[in-house]
């Protein structure tokens, strides 16, 4: 295939779909993955993409995606966007529940990237987008499990960017704040007179991501305000724990 190939996980809605639309505009052949077949079939017909119904948290799901990309013979964009919610307040969490969140939010990203890395290395201008969360950059007692999974992903994404640079592979790590998606509708924030200003839509987030990619990658807080708690915790952890956690 002569056209650039892009794989977008969690691509049937939200941030993933927003990125996929922009990659189509750049004349990429897009492979969309999602767990639900119905919505995926609609997008295949509407956008002319390749759809793969797969659960990236399973080895079987990742194998299906890898097989499809290998069939196409190249990979130029890997957009690791799939994930789940499942935030747990306090210590009300056990290993099984933690594993259910860590599988799609962290292990799936690592596994899929490892499997597809040889194809990315063959691309003349490979790009990887890792969609994490601002909750991966500071602690929150209201979302321990989700925050832990995103902290692992953010740390891994930062290390991946450093390791990939000498190979000519550009990595963009995304730490969104509140973005309206099907998983996170943020109804309570949107109903509040002032807090609603903290919320952005998925299209704006996708635009922010592509602008960062075009500038050479790096790390992005799509809503810049959410860099503040990360900075405060880094330089004054006691103060952060007292007033923010």
Short mmCIF file of C-alpha atoms in Angstrom, two decimals:
data_model
loop_
_atom_site.label_atom_id
_atom_site.label_comp_id
_atom_site.label_asym_id
_atom_site.label_seq_id
_atom_site.Cartn_x
_atom_site.Cartn_y
_atom_site.Cartn_z
CA UNK A 1 0.00 0.00 0.00
CA UNK A 2 1.44 3.38 -1.06
CA UNK A 3 -0.73 5.54 1.20
CA UNK A 4 0.35 6.05 4.84
CA UNK A 5 -1.41 3.64 7.18
CA UNK A 6 -2.74 4.74 10.56
CA UNK A 7 -4.12 2.54 13.33
CA UNK A 8 -6.45 4.27 15.79
CA UNK A 9 -7.63 2.27 18.79
CA UNK A 10 -10.81 3.31 20.53
CA UNK A 11 -11.65 5.07 17.29
CA UNK A 12 -15.43 4.85 17.07
CA UNK A 13 -16.10 8.03 19.07
CA UNK A 14 -14.54 10.88 21.05
CA UNK A 15 -10.88 11.76 20.80
CA UNK A 16 -10.02 8.69 18.71
CA UNK A 17 -12.63 9.47 16.08
CA UNK A 18 -11.55 13.12 16.01
CA UNK A 19 -7.96 12.09 15.29
CA UNK A 20 -9.10 9.53 12.71
CA UNK A 21 -11.03 12.20 10.76
CA UNK A 22 -7.93 14.39 10.62
CA UNK A 23 -5.76 11.51 9.45
CA UNK A 24 -8.25 10.81 6.67
CA UNK A 25 -7.90 14.47 5.63
CA UNK A 26 -4.16 13.80 5.39
CA UNK A 27 -4.90 10.97 2.95
CA UNK A 28 -4.02 8.16 5.34
CA UNK A 29 -5.62 4.76 5.11
CA UNK A 30 -7.11 4.50 8.60
CA UNK A 31 -7.69 1.29 10.51
CA UNK A 32 -10.24 1.92 13.25
CA UNK A 33 -10.64 -0.43 16.17
CA UNK A 34 -13.44 -0.54 18.72
CA UNK A 35 -15.22 -3.19 20.73
CA UNK A 36 -18.68 -2.46 19.30
CA UNK A 37 -19.37 -3.72 15.78
CA UNK A 38 -22.52 -1.68 14.98
CA UNK A 39 -20.97 1.77 15.32
CA UNK A 40 -17.81 0.58 13.61
CA UNK A 41 -19.75 -0.67 10.58
CA UNK A 42 -21.41 2.74 10.25
CA UNK A 43 -18.03 4.48 10.24
CA UNK A 44 -16.58 2.06 7.69
CA UNK A 45 -19.39 2.99 5.31
CA UNK A 46 -19.31 6.71 6.14
CA UNK A 47 -15.55 7.32 6.17
CA UNK A 48 -14.16 4.57 3.96
CA UNK A 49 -11.89 3.22 6.71
CA UNK A 50 -11.02 -0.34 7.63
CA UNK A 51 -12.83 -1.42 10.79
CA UNK A 52 -11.65 -4.11 13.18
CA UNK A 53 -13.90 -5.05 16.08
CA UNK A 54 -11.43 -5.96 18.80
CA UNK A 55 -10.94 -5.64 22.53
CA UNK A 56 -7.37 -4.38 22.91
CA UNK A 57 -7.26 -5.53 26.51
CA UNK A 58 -7.10 -9.13 25.29
CA UNK A 59 -4.31 -10.92 23.44
CA UNK A 60 -6.83 -12.08 20.84
CA UNK A 61 -7.99 -8.53 20.17
CA UNK A 62 -4.46 -7.20 19.78
CA UNK A 63 -3.56 -10.12 17.52
CA UNK A 64 -6.47 -9.25 15.21
CA UNK A 65 -5.27 -5.66 14.90
CA UNK A 66 -1.66 -6.66 14.30
CA UNK A 67 -2.75 -9.14 11.62
CA UNK A 68 -4.74 -6.47 9.78
CA UNK A 69 -1.90 -3.95 9.87
CA UNK A 70 0.59 -6.55 8.68
CA UNK A 71 -1.78 -7.43 5.84
CA UNK A 72 -1.61 -3.81 4.71
CA UNK A 73 2.17 -4.03 4.83
CA UNK A 74 3.07 -0.79 6.60
CA UNK A 75 2.33 1.42 9.60
CA UNK A 76 3.04 5.14 9.78
CA UNK A 77 0.74 6.30 12.61
CA UNK A 78 -0.04 4.40 15.80
CA UNK A 79 -2.71 6.14 17.87
CA UNK A 80 -3.01 4.37 21.22
CA UNK A 81 -6.28 5.87 22.43
CA UNK A 82 -8.38 2.97 23.73
CA UNK A 83 -9.10 2.94 27.43
CA UNK A 84 -11.74 2.64 30.10
CA UNK A 85 -13.00 4.49 33.17
CA UNK A 86 -13.50 2.63 36.40
CA UNK A 87 -12.21 5.21 38.82
CA UNK A 88 -12.39 4.11 42.44
CA UNK A 89 -12.51 6.45 45.42
CA UNK A 90 -10.33 5.85 48.46
CA UNK A 91 -8.99 2.35 48.97
CA UNK A 92 -12.17 0.63 47.81
CA UNK A 93 -10.33 -1.45 45.23
CA UNK A 94 -8.99 -4.97 44.92
CA UNK A 95 -6.48 -6.57 42.58
CA UNK A 96 -9.12 -7.88 40.18
CA UNK A 97 -10.66 -4.45 39.73
CA UNK A 98 -7.27 -2.81 39.34
CA UNK A 99 -6.35 -5.36 36.68
CA UNK A 100 -9.56 -4.64 34.73
CA UNK A 101 -8.56 -0.99 34.47
CA UNK A 102 -4.83 -1.50 33.92
CA UNK A 103 -5.33 -3.99 31.08
CA UNK A 104 -6.92 -1.55 28.59
CA UNK A 105 -5.34 1.63 29.98
CA UNK A 106 -1.74 0.46 30.20
CA UNK A 107 -0.87 -3.12 29.25
CA UNK A 108 -2.76 -2.92 25.95
CA UNK A 109 -0.74 0.15 24.91
CA UNK A 110 2.54 -1.58 25.74
CA UNK A 111 1.61 -4.84 24.03
CA UNK A 112 0.30 -3.30 20.83
CA UNK A 113 3.25 -0.93 20.51
CA UNK A 114 5.73 -3.76 21.00
CA UNK A 115 4.06 -5.92 18.36
CA UNK A 116 3.91 -3.12 15.78
CA UNK A 117 7.28 -1.51 16.52
CA UNK A 118 9.13 -3.23 13.64
CA UNK A 119 6.66 -1.78 11.12
CA UNK A 120 6.97 1.68 12.65
CA UNK A 121 10.75 1.44 12.36
CA UNK A 122 10.37 0.81 8.63
CA UNK A 123 8.29 3.96 8.10
CA UNK A 124 10.18 7.03 6.82
CA UNK A 125 8.25 9.29 9.22
CA UNK A 126 6.54 7.24 11.91
CA UNK A 127 4.42 8.90 14.57
CA UNK A 128 2.99 7.49 17.79
CA UNK A 129 0.25 9.24 19.76
CA UNK A 130 -0.29 8.05 23.34
CA UNK A 131 -3.55 9.34 24.82
CA UNK A 132 -3.23 9.31 28.61
CA UNK A 133 -4.88 11.73 31.05
CA UNK A 134 -4.02 14.70 33.22
CA UNK A 135 -4.87 12.37 36.13
CA UNK A 136 -1.70 10.50 35.23
CA UNK A 137 0.39 13.52 36.24
CA UNK A 138 -1.01 14.19 39.72
CA UNK A 139 -2.74 12.12 42.38
CA UNK A 140 -6.45 12.12 43.16
CA UNK A 141 -8.07 10.19 45.99
CA UNK A 142 -11.33 10.21 44.03
CA UNK A 143 -9.96 8.08 41.19
CA UNK A 144 -7.20 5.88 42.54
CA UNK A 145 -7.37 3.01 40.05
CA UNK A 146 -7.88 5.10 36.92
CA UNK A 147 -5.23 7.58 38.03
CA UNK A 148 -2.75 4.79 38.70
CA UNK A 149 -3.30 3.28 35.26
CA UNK A 150 -2.80 6.66 33.59
CA UNK A 151 0.26 7.44 35.72
CA UNK A 152 1.82 4.21 34.46
CA UNK A 153 0.89 5.12 30.88
CA UNK A 154 2.25 8.66 31.16
CA UNK A 155 5.55 7.44 32.61
CA UNK A 156 5.83 4.80 29.89
CA UNK A 157 4.93 7.33 27.17
CA UNK A 158 7.62 9.73 28.34
CA UNK A 159 10.24 6.97 28.31
CA UNK A 160 9.03 5.79 24.89
CA UNK A 161 9.50 9.29 23.47
CA UNK A 162 13.11 9.37 24.63
CA UNK A 163 13.86 5.86 23.32
CA UNK A 164 12.14 6.46 19.98
CA UNK A 165 13.78 9.77 19.11
CA UNK A 166 17.15 8.36 17.94
CA UNK A 167 15.20 5.98 15.69
CA UNK A 168 13.39 8.86 13.99
CA UNK A 169 10.01 7.95 15.51
CA UNK A 170 8.07 10.91 16.87
CA UNK A 171 5.99 10.34 20.02
CA UNK A 172 3.26 12.68 21.24
CA UNK A 173 1.99 12.11 24.79
CA UNK A 174 -1.43 13.59 25.49
CA UNK A 175 -2.70 14.43 29.00
CA UNK A 176 -6.26 15.67 28.48
CA UNK A 177 -8.27 17.30 31.24
CA UNK A 178 -12.07 16.91 31.16
CA UNK A 179 -13.04 16.09 27.57
CA UNK A 180 -16.63 15.20 26.70
CA UNK A 181 -16.75 11.63 25.39
CA UNK A 182 -19.16 8.72 25.62
CA UNK A 183 -17.10 7.30 28.50
CA UNK A 184 -16.83 10.65 30.30
CA UNK A 185 -19.88 12.87 29.57
CA UNK A 186 -18.96 15.26 32.44
CA UNK A 187 -22.61 16.17 33.02
CA UNK A 188 -21.99 17.53 36.52
CA UNK A 189 -19.19 19.85 35.38
CA UNK A 190 -21.20 21.07 32.41
CA UNK A 191 -24.18 21.85 34.66
CA UNK A 192 -22.04 24.11 36.87
CA UNK A 193 -21.84 27.82 36.00
CA UNK A 194 -18.07 28.11 36.35
CA UNK A 195 -16.74 24.56 36.22
CA UNK A 196 -18.16 24.09 32.74
CA UNK A 197 -15.31 26.30 31.51
CA UNK A 198 -12.89 23.51 32.43
CA UNK A 199 -14.50 21.14 29.93
CA UNK A 200 -13.56 20.92 26.26
CA UNK A 201 -15.01 18.82 23.45
CA UNK A 202 -13.27 15.98 21.65
CA UNK A 203 -12.87 17.96 18.43
CA UNK A 204 -10.87 20.69 20.15
CA UNK A 205 -8.73 18.04 21.83
CA UNK A 206 -8.04 16.37 18.48
CA UNK A 207 -7.05 19.73 16.97
CA UNK A 208 -4.66 20.37 19.86
CA UNK A 209 -3.10 16.95 19.36
CA UNK A 210 -2.52 17.36 15.64
CA UNK A 211 -0.99 20.81 16.13
CA UNK A 212 1.43 19.31 18.66
CA UNK A 213 2.32 16.50 16.26
CA UNK A 214 3.01 19.03 13.51
CA UNK A 215 5.34 20.94 15.81
CA UNK A 216 7.44 17.82 16.37
CA UNK A 217 5.60 15.91 19.07
CA UNK A 218 6.29 16.17 22.78
CA UNK A 219 3.90 16.30 25.71
CA UNK A 220 0.54 18.04 25.62
CA UNK A 221 -1.97 19.08 28.25
CA UNK A 222 -4.98 19.73 26.05
CA UNK A 223 -6.45 21.97 28.75
CA UNK A 224 -3.41 23.87 30.01
CA UNK A 225 -4.96 24.67 33.39
CA UNK A 226 -4.51 21.02 34.38
CA UNK A 227 -0.75 21.40 34.32
CA UNK A 228 -1.10 23.41 37.54
CA UNK A 229 -1.82 20.53 39.95
CA UNK A 230 0.97 18.49 38.33
CA UNK A 231 3.44 21.32 38.88
CA UNK A 232 2.26 21.99 42.45
CA UNK A 233 2.57 18.32 43.41
CA UNK A 234 6.04 18.14 41.87
CA UNK A 235 7.47 21.18 43.67
CA UNK A 236 5.37 21.23 46.86
CA UNK A 237 3.93 17.76 47.52
CA UNK A 238 2.94 18.54 51.11
CA UNK A 239 0.91 21.56 50.04
CA UNK A 240 -0.72 19.58 47.25
CA UNK A 241 -1.68 16.73 49.59
CA UNK A 242 -3.18 19.17 52.05
CA UNK A 243 -5.37 21.16 49.66
CA UNK A 244 -5.92 19.13 46.48
CA UNK A 245 -6.01 15.37 47.10
#
